[in-house]
Tab-separated table of C-alpha atoms and ligand atoms in Angstrom:
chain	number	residue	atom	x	y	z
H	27	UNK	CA	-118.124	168.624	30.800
H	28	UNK	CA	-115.154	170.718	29.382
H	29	UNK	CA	-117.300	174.058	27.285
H	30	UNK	CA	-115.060	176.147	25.020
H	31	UNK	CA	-115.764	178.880	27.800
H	32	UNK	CA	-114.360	177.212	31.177
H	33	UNK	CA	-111.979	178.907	33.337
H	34	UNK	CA	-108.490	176.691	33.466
H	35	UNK	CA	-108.651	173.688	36.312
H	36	UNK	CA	-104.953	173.996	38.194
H	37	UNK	CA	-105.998	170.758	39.529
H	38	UNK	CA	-106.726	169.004	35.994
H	39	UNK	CA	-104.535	165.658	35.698
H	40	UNK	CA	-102.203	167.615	33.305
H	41	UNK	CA	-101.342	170.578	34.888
H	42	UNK	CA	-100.470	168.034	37.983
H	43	UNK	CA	-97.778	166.105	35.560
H	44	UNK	CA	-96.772	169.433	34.816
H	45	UNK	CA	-95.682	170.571	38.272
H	46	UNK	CA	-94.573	167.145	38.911
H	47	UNK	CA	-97.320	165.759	41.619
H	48	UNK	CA	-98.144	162.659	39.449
H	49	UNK	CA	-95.416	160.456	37.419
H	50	UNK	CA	-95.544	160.307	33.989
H	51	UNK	CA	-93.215	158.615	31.342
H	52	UNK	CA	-91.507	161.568	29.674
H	53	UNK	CA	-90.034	161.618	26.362
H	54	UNK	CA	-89.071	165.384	26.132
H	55	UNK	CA	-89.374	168.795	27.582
H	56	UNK	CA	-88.257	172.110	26.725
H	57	UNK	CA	-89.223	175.687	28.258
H	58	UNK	CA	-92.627	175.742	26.412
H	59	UNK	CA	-93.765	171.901	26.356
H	60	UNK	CA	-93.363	168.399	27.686
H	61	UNK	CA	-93.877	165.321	26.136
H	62	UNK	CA	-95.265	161.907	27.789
H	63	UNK	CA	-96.804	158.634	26.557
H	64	UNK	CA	-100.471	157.812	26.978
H	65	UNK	CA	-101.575	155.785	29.850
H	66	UNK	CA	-104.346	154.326	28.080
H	67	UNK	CA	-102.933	154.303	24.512
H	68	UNK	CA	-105.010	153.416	21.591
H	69	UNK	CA	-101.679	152.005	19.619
H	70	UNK	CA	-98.698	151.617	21.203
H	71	UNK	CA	-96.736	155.169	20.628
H	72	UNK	CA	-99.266	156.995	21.578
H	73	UNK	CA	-97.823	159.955	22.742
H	74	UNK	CA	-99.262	163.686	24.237
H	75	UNK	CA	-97.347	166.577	23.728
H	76	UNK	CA	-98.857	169.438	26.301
H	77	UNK	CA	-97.835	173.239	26.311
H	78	UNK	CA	-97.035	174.402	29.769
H	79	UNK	CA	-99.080	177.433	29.444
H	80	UNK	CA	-102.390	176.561	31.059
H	81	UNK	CA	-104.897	176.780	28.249
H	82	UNK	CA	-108.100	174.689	28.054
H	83	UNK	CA	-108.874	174.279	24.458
H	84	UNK	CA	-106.723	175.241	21.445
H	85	UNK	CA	-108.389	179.062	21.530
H	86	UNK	CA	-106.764	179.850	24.648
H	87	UNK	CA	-103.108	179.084	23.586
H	88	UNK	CA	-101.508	181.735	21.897
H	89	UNK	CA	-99.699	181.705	18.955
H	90	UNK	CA	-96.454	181.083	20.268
H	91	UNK	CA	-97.287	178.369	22.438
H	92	UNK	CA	-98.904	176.429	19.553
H	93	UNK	CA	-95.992	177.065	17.308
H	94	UNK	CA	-93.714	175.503	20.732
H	95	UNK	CA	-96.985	172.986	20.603
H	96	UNK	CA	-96.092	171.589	16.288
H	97	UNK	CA	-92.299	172.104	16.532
H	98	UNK	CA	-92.334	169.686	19.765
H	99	UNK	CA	-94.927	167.263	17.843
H	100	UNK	CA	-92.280	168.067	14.593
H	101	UNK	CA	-89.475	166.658	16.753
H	102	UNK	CA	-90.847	163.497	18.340
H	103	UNK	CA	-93.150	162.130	15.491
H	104	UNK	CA	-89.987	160.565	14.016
H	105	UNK	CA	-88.784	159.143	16.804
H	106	UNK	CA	-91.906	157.691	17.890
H	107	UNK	CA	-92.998	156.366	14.262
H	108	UNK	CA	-89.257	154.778	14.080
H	109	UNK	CA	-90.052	153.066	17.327
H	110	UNK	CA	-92.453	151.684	16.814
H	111	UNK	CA	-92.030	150.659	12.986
H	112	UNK	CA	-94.966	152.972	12.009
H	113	UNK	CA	-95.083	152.882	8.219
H	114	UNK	CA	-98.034	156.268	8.910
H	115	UNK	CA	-99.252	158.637	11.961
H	116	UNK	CA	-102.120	160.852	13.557
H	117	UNK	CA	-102.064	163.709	14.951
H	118	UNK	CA	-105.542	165.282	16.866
H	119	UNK	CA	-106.454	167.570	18.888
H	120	UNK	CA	-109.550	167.541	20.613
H	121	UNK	CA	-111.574	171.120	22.096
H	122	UNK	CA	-114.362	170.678	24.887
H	123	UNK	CA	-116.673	167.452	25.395
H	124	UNK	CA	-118.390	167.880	22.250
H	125	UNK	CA	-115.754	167.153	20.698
H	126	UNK	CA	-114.052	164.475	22.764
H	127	UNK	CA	-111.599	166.237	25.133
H	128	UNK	CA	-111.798	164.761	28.659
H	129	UNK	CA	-108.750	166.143	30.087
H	130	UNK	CA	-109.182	170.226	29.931
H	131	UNK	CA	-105.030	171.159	29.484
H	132	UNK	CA	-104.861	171.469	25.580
H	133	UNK	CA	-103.079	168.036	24.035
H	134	UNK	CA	-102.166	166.910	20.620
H	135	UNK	CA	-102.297	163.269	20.721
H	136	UNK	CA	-99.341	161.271	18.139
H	137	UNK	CA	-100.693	158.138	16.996
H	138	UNK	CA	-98.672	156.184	14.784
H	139	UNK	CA	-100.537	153.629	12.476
H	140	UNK	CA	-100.285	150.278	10.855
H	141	UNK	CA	-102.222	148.903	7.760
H	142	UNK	CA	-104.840	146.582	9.279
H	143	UNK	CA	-104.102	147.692	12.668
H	144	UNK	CA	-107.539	149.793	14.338
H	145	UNK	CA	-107.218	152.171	16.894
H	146	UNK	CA	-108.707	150.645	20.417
H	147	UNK	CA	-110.812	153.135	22.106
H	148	UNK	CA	-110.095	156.364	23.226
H	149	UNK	CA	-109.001	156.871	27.163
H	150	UNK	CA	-110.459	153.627	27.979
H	151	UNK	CA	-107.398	150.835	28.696
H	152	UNK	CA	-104.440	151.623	30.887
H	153	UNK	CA	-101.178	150.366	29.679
H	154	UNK	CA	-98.852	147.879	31.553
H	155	UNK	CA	-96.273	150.142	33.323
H	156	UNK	CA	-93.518	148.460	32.090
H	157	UNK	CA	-94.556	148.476	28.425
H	158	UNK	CA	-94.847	151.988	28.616
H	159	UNK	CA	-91.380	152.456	30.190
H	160	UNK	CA	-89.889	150.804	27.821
H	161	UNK	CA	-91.553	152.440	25.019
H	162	UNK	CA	-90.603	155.813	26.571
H	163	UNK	CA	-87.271	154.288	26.390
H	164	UNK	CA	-87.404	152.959	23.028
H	165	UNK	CA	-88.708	156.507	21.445
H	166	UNK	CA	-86.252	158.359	23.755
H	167	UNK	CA	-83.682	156.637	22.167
H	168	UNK	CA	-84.306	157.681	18.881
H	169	UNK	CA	-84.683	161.255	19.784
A	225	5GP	P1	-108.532	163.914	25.314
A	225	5GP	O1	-109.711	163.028	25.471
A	225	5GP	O2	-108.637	165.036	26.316
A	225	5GP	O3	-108.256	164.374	23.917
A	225	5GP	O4	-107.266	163.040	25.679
A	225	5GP	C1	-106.821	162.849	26.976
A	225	5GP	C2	-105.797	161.734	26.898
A	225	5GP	O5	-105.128	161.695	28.132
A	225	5GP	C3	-106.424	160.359	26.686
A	225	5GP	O6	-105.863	159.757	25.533
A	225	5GP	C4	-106.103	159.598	27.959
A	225	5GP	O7	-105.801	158.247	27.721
A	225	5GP	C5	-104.917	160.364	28.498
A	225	5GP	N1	-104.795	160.376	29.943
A	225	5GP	C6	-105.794	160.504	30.864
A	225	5GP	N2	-105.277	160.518	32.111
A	225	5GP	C7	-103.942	160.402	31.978
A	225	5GP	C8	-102.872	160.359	32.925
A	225	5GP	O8	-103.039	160.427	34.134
A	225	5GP	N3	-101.614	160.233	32.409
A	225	5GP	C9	-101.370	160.151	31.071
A	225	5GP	N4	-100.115	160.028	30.675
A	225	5GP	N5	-102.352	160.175	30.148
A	225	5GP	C10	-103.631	160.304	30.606
């Protein structure tokens, strides 16, 4: 369970990509955030963009680091949308288990979206390695 009250995990899956102990396929990082694509995307874009101050939920980030959170998001929606050929796109954030969050490093997920096209289910199917390379490539490119 991740409460609105827990302590930050150092070992949470996140903060791991974030000091480089697990791969990931990275699209962009700056001082205050990186960006990476979904290993078990629910469209194909799907995209995470993470602040690298360790903050649970969206009330431990301060203001600054949500601001570097948005202009990050603000700078790889259009890539990711062009893509992809995304005529629309999501954005969400999710804070503790009751409201979805299963990974406790603060996210905002970009999900583009097609008419007719549902979402598949959330953190459930990993993604071919190789699609997701090349997607990271793809997006990269349009950055
Ligand atoms: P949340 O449920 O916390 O809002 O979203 C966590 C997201 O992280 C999910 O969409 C899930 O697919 C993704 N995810 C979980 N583990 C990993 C991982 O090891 N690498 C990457 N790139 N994404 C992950």
């Amino acid at each position: 369970m991740i409460n609105l009250t827990d302590a930050y995990d150092e070992q949470n899956i996140f903060a791991k990509i974030l000091r480089g102990e697990l791969p990931s396929h990275k699209l962009y990082e700056d001082d205050a955030t990186l960006a990476f694509m979904d290993i078990m995307p629910q469209v194909a874009g799907h995209t995470l963009v993470i602040p690298k101050q360790p903050a649970v939920t969206f009330l431990d980030l301060t203001a600054e680091a949500a601001a570097s959170v948005m202009a990050t998001a603000k700078l790889l929606a259009p890539a990711i949308i062009k893509a992809v050929e995304a005529p629309g796109f999501m954005m969400a954030q999710l804070n503790s288990s009751y409201a979805g969050q299963t990974v406790p490093h603060y996210h905002m997920h970009i999900l583009p979206r097609h008419e007719g096209l549902e979402l598949k289910f959330h953190a459930r199917d990993p993604e071919d390695m190789d699609v997701l390379a090349a997607l990271a490539e793809k997006i990269r490119a349009e950055l």
